[in-house]
């Protein structure tokens, strides 16, 4: 604990200098999706590899067919666990530039009327500020103790904002090197300004496009209306049948692998005090639309869904056309939880559609991706350590939350490297990531560094 | 009958000259929808007014804000009925020109391998050839008898193929002049080559666009999926609810005003020998999709429908986007029969939608036209006379059929002038109206003229 205290003190003392280092990184416009910024992406990677080398990591810029990766290794005490830290150095485009109050790549520290400070720049929260919290914690440990409390690999990607095309081949080619006991992924938010969060569950996703076909051509509804099968009706009926009046999905076998939340987790979610109204009110809604009797947090974090993301058929322009369409299309996706099997869900949905196809209709299916849910065991010892470490740093204890969406890298770590991930980040919902005037709270940056110091210390205790 | 025989003989004798007159009219490219052909439309009107004047009609080209009308009057014997003949001199565009085997406005008489002849040109069947059958009948009556067997007004429109924008104001401004005992509308088909048809029923139409709205913006289905109301689901459910498993429409009060066919009409339709397979087979279908237990002719001629003509919502482009749309839209139309009230149907549908709207959703309605069905009384004496006259001319007796679609002018004649219409035409299903290589059978043109001579004679008998 003496060590940790001095490390924390070092972080406090050096906050200004850490802001300067982050600012230097933020000045590099590493927009991965725009080929014009390829050289800038490389510069950001080199900056980070250089900084990690200066701390004492064995660090390298590693080539890919796209933007390079940064991989850096540092030993830990004998027998200490091996953790892999993941972040990304690339950033989103900055359009519309005219809406930025200051230059997107000219970081400024702004002081708000309430006295809080924030760092404003593209990438400040997503993800340069976040990844530097971990690097600063490592730097302070090295400065104060000469080493790190556990073995650390830092793995920084440069294509996260452009679909990560090089990620999977790189993981496969470097499986041994990158496999650790656990991954620490720093690209998520806190629950709120005072409450740190660990995301323990991420829903999976199955996408499926269906095309229902009837007549061999579009028909005039005057001549054929009443006698010809209308594929929009067929499609509407199938989609309507997918859910019952209680919001339950009716596809046979759909709930196989879905578990109920442990009672304590459910209670802790209730304790977050998020009302249905406040969650939905922001987007003009009030009443949870999912399974009756479940809170919005359950509905979005721990329950599966069947959503229609798009539908089209017939005449959709201005005015009116009395046509009976030859075909109608829907894009349907399923969010999966716990151990629901994407392949089984897809097959069950297809069967469900086939079973409802009337005479004269055929259907085409086009798959669009499928990934299982990620669910960290709630009783994992690592999870408990991180939870305690975070709770020690922040005003409120850390909460374990779910995430409604997917973070592909977490699935790939699990599938390709057999490695679970702990998602710990210090972003806030109003950070405006992907938008003009992105910011990162100074408290996120500072206490984020301190949080990682505590976590490294806790994990090193073995 | 002596008079009629000589009139028919005159028509036989002058067939070649009538083809020449029709050809002269067909050479005028009176495409109403393209402003470049405005002068040609006027030329066609002047040609017809001139021809009718030469026969002995008091004929005039009458101005409108768009293309002119032709109105021509001729007296009949004292106490004879007054009939109004309707046709249109404008034609459809000719694209794609490259698919025409001969120039669209260079009419040719083609002899087929089986010896039948046809006149090929844009407008030959729709509607110049058809309207000339009536004018030729009048010409022959005048030549042989010096007069017409009943009072005749000929009313020719020049905007039928471009939405008839001037029709209603013209009818309203000339109500007295155009009101007759009955209208004869010549713009429809025979049942088949040997069987003339009188359309006695036309379905009405109510169009309605609905927009179901939920959240105030498009949402990410990861964050909100399961908790946020998806307007595509809501819309699909409403549309699916509109019909039960037997194809019956479930909107309360929807069938008010719907009558069962008289038994003899039903039998005569069965006698037409049109199987479900042959009607639907042409468009790749087999099984009638409407109310169970009713033939395709009933389903399309005498039963109402509720069809979705278009639907759209969410992401409909290539690939996939995990979005929950803020709104979803459907264009819905109802075909009406007998005395169904368009206003009541619209109101009932809106109520049906409102009743199914869950919390957090709103709906917008946009009306798109509404017209009641037209149903000529099956026991009308005029109808019986026309039926007999047609049966005398053709190999098979005339059949009374329905029409699934609407012909707006028929509704306007009824609503604005209080005048019923008899729809008698000599087109065939393969005439390729609106398509390249439009043709009109010589038998249609010749026996069409003879048919009108018989009809005029029959109506004049009082």
CSV table of C-alpha atoms in Angstrom, one decimal, chain A residues 24-25 27-51 60-71 89-91 128 156-159 166:
chain,number,residue,atom,x,y,z
A,24,UNK,CA,0.7,16.1,-28.1
A,25,UNK,CA,-1.1,13.0,-29.1
A,27,UNK,CA,-2.6,17.2,-32.1
A,28,UNK,CA,-2.0,14.3,-34.5
A,29,UNK,CA,-5.1,14.0,-36.7
A,30,UNK,CA,-5.2,10.2,-36.9
A,31,UNK,CA,-8.5,9.8,-38.8
A,32,UNK,CA,-8.4,6.2,-39.8
A,33,UNK,CA,-11.3,6.1,-42.3
A,34,UNK,CA,-9.8,8.8,-44.6
A,35,UNK,CA,-6.8,7.7,-46.7
A,36,UNK,CA,-5.5,11.3,-46.7
A,37,UNK,CA,-4.6,10.8,-43.0
A,38,UNK,CA,-2.7,7.6,-43.4
A,39,UNK,CA,0.7,9.2,-42.5
A,40,UNK,CA,-0.9,10.9,-39.4
A,41,UNK,CA,-2.1,7.5,-38.2
A,42,UNK,CA,1.4,6.2,-38.5
A,43,UNK,CA,2.7,9.2,-36.6
A,44,UNK,CA,0.3,8.5,-33.7
A,45,UNK,CA,1.4,4.9,-33.6
A,46,UNK,CA,5.1,6.0,-33.5
A,47,UNK,CA,4.4,8.6,-30.8
A,48,UNK,CA,2.8,5.9,-28.6
A,49,UNK,CA,5.5,3.3,-29.2
A,50,UNK,CA,8.1,5.9,-28.5
A,51,UNK,CA,6.4,7.0,-25.3
A,60,UNK,CA,7.0,-1.6,-31.5
A,61,UNK,CA,5.0,-0.3,-34.3
A,62,UNK,CA,3.7,-3.4,-36.1
A,63,UNK,CA,2.7,-3.4,-39.7
A,64,UNK,CA,-0.7,-4.5,-41.1
A,65,UNK,CA,-2.2,-4.1,-44.5
A,66,UNK,CA,-3.9,-1.1,-43.0
A,67,UNK,CA,-2.9,1.2,-40.3
A,68,UNK,CA,-0.2,-0.2,-37.9
A,69,UNK,CA,-0.8,-1.7,-34.4
A,70,UNK,CA,1.3,-0.8,-31.4
A,71,UNK,CA,2.3,-3.7,-29.2
A,89,UNK,CA,-5.3,5.6,-31.3
A,90,UNK,CA,-7.4,6.4,-34.4
A,91,UNK,CA,-10.2,8.9,-34.2
A,128,UNK,CA,-6.7,8.8,-26.8
A,156,UNK,CA,-3.3,-0.3,-29.4
A,157,UNK,CA,-5.3,-0.5,-32.7
A,158,UNK,CA,-5.4,2.2,-35.4
A,159,UNK,CA,-8.6,1.0,-37.3
A,166,UNK,CA,-6.7,-5.8,-39.9
